Amino acid sequence: MTATTSDIEKAAEVLRAGGLVGLPTETVYGLGANAEDLAAVARIFQAKGRPPTHPLIVHIASAEHLDDWVEEVPVTARLLAEHFWPGPLTLVLRRGRRVPLEATGGLETVAVRVPDHPVALALLSAFGGGVTAPSANRFGSVSPTTAAHVRAELGDAVDFVLDGGPCEVGVESTIVDATGGTPTILRPGGVTREDLETVLGHPVAVPATSGVRVPGQHPSHYAPRARVVLVEPQKVITEAELAQEQGHQVGVFLPASLADASVNAHAVVALPDSVDAYAYGLYGFLRGLDQRGCDLIIASLPVEEGLGLAIANRLRRAAGPRHSV
Ligand code: TXA
Ligand code: MG
């Protein structure tokens, strides 16, 4: 059920008291704390099992508040903020004095965004300050896109969860380094590279992308319990059936172009045709295959255009080597 005004008031109180709030955004659910409360920020890292050197995003109510949180706003950053906020864009800028180093993992820069979700915006207005919020999952695992996912991931470690329904975008925000010079994409996400390039009027660099099955480059993140293996689209069915015959419980991400094919596997996700619908469903698909007991997921990369760039980035990282003991 969607959060009521009194739920939002209660959540703001929890933040003021140093607690942790699960909050919906348009991308994924966040685990929020008062950005200026060192003990609350420390609890985020504890609840997620996240190393303290991994910086957090500060969420604010509107672009007008940006100057309160950063040292300076270059012209290009201002342009991007005015154009894309509220929305799935995070700007990395020089850290303002209000932002504790604990929230930035010791960095002199800070990531800031204005989420485009009525419940998140209402909470940010009611609270009044900045809310540091990483995705509300255990470190390294799949990001939550419903309130139920947040509870399943974090249980009692989160004091209060605001339900805002399923997240509309489904993958995290695009992170852009806008500290100076030409902006670069640090993480592809909900605002597409093409949209950024249209607004900026020039090409934007993205992190190095690699082909399928490149070991070592993409430490596992955004990962389900099942091992994820990426293959060429035309090999998805044969690889899945081979692994199933070898005794694996195989989950298949079946490309839309093969929608009518029958596959001998434990579970099949028929991928939607549109890349936006794919992004919306991505984390739920991964969670669903885990729940159905798959130990291996065979998938291929989508065309890396629009939200396809973010989906491919998450799939590569999900397929990355695990830090197992
Ligand atoms: O859509 C999103 O961005 C979601 C929702 C909740 O807003 N949040 C999210 O947070 O994805 P998190 O903590 O899961 O991912 C934040 C990413 C991390 O990869 C972190 O390294 C990067 O942002 N980041 C944060 N501050 C940074 C900084 N100062 N410089 C470079 N990267 C930074
Ligand atoms: Mg995350």
XYZ file of N, CA and C in Angstrom, residues 108-210:
309
model
N 36.774 13.884 -1.401
C 36.484 15.327 -1.386
C 35.408 15.695 -2.398
N 34.788 14.672 -2.987
C 33.644 14.911 -3.869
C 32.414 14.281 -3.223
N 31.246 14.715 -3.688
C 30.008 14.124 -3.170
C 29.046 13.897 -4.332
N 28.306 12.800 -4.254
C 27.287 12.484 -5.262
C 25.939 12.989 -4.746
N 25.203 13.718 -5.599
C 23.929 14.328 -5.186
C 22.872 14.059 -6.243
N 21.635 13.789 -5.771
C 20.544 13.731 -6.753
C 19.191 14.087 -6.153
N 18.265 14.479 -7.022
C 16.873 14.743 -6.646
C 16.040 13.640 -7.284
N 15.522 12.713 -6.460
C 14.772 11.580 -7.031
C 13.398 12.022 -7.544
N 12.922 11.336 -8.573
C 11.624 11.681 -9.159
C 10.564 10.696 -8.686
N 10.222 10.796 -7.418
C 9.164 9.936 -6.878
C 8.410 10.753 -5.833
N 7.075 10.792 -5.937
C 6.321 11.665 -5.024
C 6.561 11.350 -3.548
N 6.711 10.058 -3.209
C 6.910 9.702 -1.796
C 8.292 10.164 -1.324
N 9.316 9.961 -2.154
C 10.665 10.397 -1.784
C 10.710 11.918 -1.651
N 10.083 12.616 -2.590
C 10.104 14.089 -2.552
C 9.339 14.606 -1.334
N 8.229 13.953 -0.998
C 7.464 14.368 0.181
C 8.291 14.147 1.446
N 9.005 13.021 1.500
C 9.850 12.753 2.675
C 10.972 13.788 2.772
N 11.622 14.070 1.653
C 12.731 15.028 1.668
C 12.239 16.414 2.096
N 11.051 16.806 1.658
C 10.501 18.105 2.073
C 10.154 18.100 3.546
N 9.509 17.022 3.997
C 9.107 16.951 5.411
C 10.331 16.931 6.323
N 11.373 16.244 5.888
C 12.584 16.126 6.709
C 13.387 17.421 6.666
N 13.525 17.980 5.489
C 14.198 19.279 5.363
C 15.680 19.216 5.042
N 16.369 18.129 5.405
C 17.807 18.038 5.163
C 18.140 17.094 4.024
N 19.395 16.703 3.965
C 19.834 15.745 2.942
C 19.717 14.327 3.481
N 19.379 13.403 2.612
C 19.242 11.999 3.014
C 20.234 11.150 2.198
N 21.204 10.578 2.901
C 22.126 9.655 2.217
C 21.396 8.334 2.045
N 21.406 7.839 0.813
C 20.698 6.583 0.574
C 21.373 5.760 -0.515
N 21.981 4.664 -0.112
C 22.398 3.676 -1.109
C 21.193 2.819 -1.447
N 21.300 1.961 -2.448
C 20.233 1.018 -2.716
C 20.042 0.139 -1.474
N 18.783 -0.214 -1.179
C 18.453 -0.875 0.085
C 18.609 -2.389 0.021
N 19.787 -2.837 -0.427
C 20.084 -4.272 -0.495
C 21.353 -4.548 0.300
N 21.572 -5.801 0.624
C 22.848 -6.208 1.202
C 23.938 -5.938 0.176
N 25.129 -5.589 0.622
C 26.222 -5.242 -0.274
C 26.455 -6.337 -1.310
N 26.502 -5.926 -2.587
C 26.820 -6.869 -3.660
C 25.619 -7.571 -4.256
N 24.462 -7.527 -3.577
C 23.336 -8.293 -4.123
C 22.414 -7.405 -4.961
N 21.304 -7.992 -5.388
C 20.409 -7.330 -6.339
C 19.642 -6.187 -5.663
N 19.549 -5.052 -6.342
C 18.861 -3.894 -5.767
C 17.357 -4.148 -5.678
N 16.711 -3.587 -4.637
C 15.274 -3.793 -4.451
C 14.448 -2.827 -5.283
N 13.392 -3.317 -5.899
C 12.499 -2.442 -6.659
C 11.067 -2.468 -6.118
N 10.877 -3.137 -4.969
C 9.589 -3.053 -4.259
C 9.893 -2.972 -2.757
N 8.873 -2.513 -1.995
C 9.032 -2.425 -0.537
C 9.250 -3.824 0.061
N 8.613 -4.831 -0.523
C 8.779 -6.206 -0.019
C 10.230 -6.668 -0.184
N 10.856 -6.275 -1.303
C 12.278 -6.630 -1.488
C 13.126 -6.023 -0.362
N 12.826 -4.778 0.017
C 13.615 -4.100 1.055
C 13.522 -4.882 2.363
N 12.292 -5.269 2.696
C 12.114 -6.012 3.955
C 12.828 -7.350 3.884
N 12.749 -8.004 2.729
C 13.409 -9.309 2.577
C 14.924 -9.161 2.682
N 15.481 -8.085 2.132
C 16.938 -7.884 2.153
C 17.434 -7.516 3.548
N 16.715 -6.601 4.207
C 17.292 -5.961 5.400
C 16.587 -6.277 6.709
N 15.379 -6.801 6.651
C 14.677 -7.193 7.879
C 14.673 -6.090 8.922
N 15.061 -6.434 10.138
C 15.018 -5.500 11.268
C 16.067 -4.403 11.196
N 17.013 -4.530 10.269
C 18.065 -3.510 10.180
C 17.523 -2.172 9.680
N 16.316 -2.195 9.099
C 15.692 -0.945 8.657
C 14.529 -0.645 9.596
N 14.462 0.623 10.096
C 13.479 0.955 11.128
C 12.072 1.133 10.578
N 11.977 1.635 9.341
C 10.657 1.932 8.776
C 10.771 1.904 7.261
N 9.788 1.286 6.592
C 9.839 1.230 5.125
C 8.622 1.951 4.552
N 8.868 2.930 3.695
C 7.788 3.615 2.994
C 7.515 2.843 1.702
N 6.251 2.523 1.482
C 5.889 1.795 0.260
C 5.433 2.794 -0.796
N 6.107 2.804 -1.926
C 5.709 3.690 -3.017
C 5.417 2.910 -4.276
N 5.125 1.613 -4.108
C 4.859 0.782 -5.282
C 6.150 0.384 -5.971
N 6.045 -0.369 -7.069
C 7.252 -0.788 -7.792
C 7.932 0.409 -8.465
N 9.270 0.390 -8.492
C 10.036 1.506 -9.077
C 9.851 1.546 -10.595
N 9.582 2.739 -11.109
C 9.232 2.864 -12.530
C 10.383 2.607 -13.495
N 11.587 3.019 -13.113
C 12.724 2.859 -14.031
C 13.337 1.471 -13.870
N 13.620 1.079 -12.628
C 14.069 -0.289 -12.371
C 15.565 -0.500 -12.301
N 16.369 0.423 -12.828
C 17.825 0.384 -12.634
C 18.241 1.723 -12.009
N 19.417 1.723 -11.368
C 19.855 2.896 -10.621
C 20.097 4.108 -11.516
N 20.332 5.234 -10.834
C 20.582 6.494 -11.550
C 21.890 6.446 -12.332
N 21.965 7.293 -13.329
C 23.208 7.513 -14.071
C 24.084 8.440 -13.229
N 25.335 8.022 -12.994
C 26.234 8.879 -12.209
C 27.188 9.589 -13.161
N 27.211 10.922 -13.069
C 28.049 11.734 -13.945
C 29.042 12.525 -13.103
N 30.305 12.408 -13.448
C 31.322 13.243 -12.807
C 31.244 14.617 -13.460
N 30.784 15.604 -12.690
C 30.596 16.951 -13.236
C 31.470 17.953 -12.485
N 32.579 17.448 -11.919
C 33.435 18.327 -11.099
C 34.119 19.403 -11.938
N 34.270 19.179 -13.214
C 34.910 20.194 -14.057
C 35.251 19.581 -15.385
N 35.536 20.402 -16.370
C 35.867 19.885 -17.695
C 34.678 19.162 -18.310
N 34.963 18.162 -19.125
C 33.886 17.439 -19.805
C 33.274 16.411 -18.872
N 31.953 16.416 -18.701
C 31.323 15.413 -17.841
C 31.550 14.001 -18.376
N 31.768 13.052 -17.470
C 31.892 11.658 -17.892
C 30.916 10.801 -17.088
N 30.476 9.715 -17.705
C 29.549 8.809 -17.026
C 30.353 7.822 -16.185
N 30.117 7.808 -14.877
C 30.803 6.856 -13.995
C 30.007 5.559 -13.876
N 28.682 5.677 -13.991
C 27.812 4.487 -13.972
C 26.627 4.768 -14.881
N 26.404 3.963 -15.921
C 25.219 4.181 -16.752
C 23.960 3.840 -15.963
N 22.872 4.540 -16.235
C 21.645 4.297 -15.471
C 20.432 4.882 -16.160
N 19.498 5.353 -15.351
C 18.173 5.740 -15.833
C 18.130 6.878 -16.833
N 19.064 7.832 -16.762
C 19.144 8.861 -17.807
C 20.111 8.331 -18.855
N 19.651 8.254 -20.102
C 20.490 7.597 -21.104
C 21.632 8.499 -21.565
N 22.651 7.847 -22.055
C 23.785 8.567 -22.632
C 23.303 9.497 -23.755
N 22.355 8.990 -24.562
C 21.846 9.778 -25.683
C 21.162 11.059 -25.175
N 20.391 10.944 -24.085
C 19.723 12.129 -23.519
C 20.756 13.133 -23.012
N 21.806 12.634 -22.367
C 22.859 13.530 -21.868
C 23.531 14.249 -23.035
N 23.809 13.493 -24.089
C 24.514 14.076 -25.243
C 23.652 15.127 -25.940
N 22.344 14.890 -25.972
C 21.447 15.876 -26.590
C 21.495 17.192 -25.816
N 21.455 17.084 -24.492
C 21.439 18.297 -23.676
C 22.798 18.996 -23.694
N 23.878 18.213 -23.659
C 25.213 18.812 -23.623
C 25.678 19.267 -25.010
N 25.175 18.615 -26.047
C 25.563 18.979 -27.406
C 26.888 18.385 -27.845
N 27.384 17.386 -27.091
C 28.618 16.693 -27.520
C 28.642 15.286 -26.936
N 29.519 14.412 -27.493
C 29.583 13.033 -26.988
C 30.044 12.970 -25.529
N 29.568 11.961 -24.821
C 29.945 11.770 -23.418
C 30.642 10.422 -23.274
N 31.781 10.429 -22.573
C 32.521 9.173 -22.384
C 31.827 8.296 -21.349
N 31.860 6.969 -21.576
C 31.328 5.994 -20.609
C 32.467 5.075 -20.185
N 32.328 4.411 -19.040
C 33.391 3.515 -18.610
C 33.638 2.424 -19.643
N 34.852 1.924 -19.681
C 35.207 0.876 -20.641
C 34.213 -0.268 -20.545
N 33.686 -0.675 -21.677
C 32.785 -1.831 -21.689
C 33.548 -2.985 -22.308
N 33.284 -4.160 -21.814
C 34.028 -5.305 -22.332
C 33.062 -6.317 -22.921
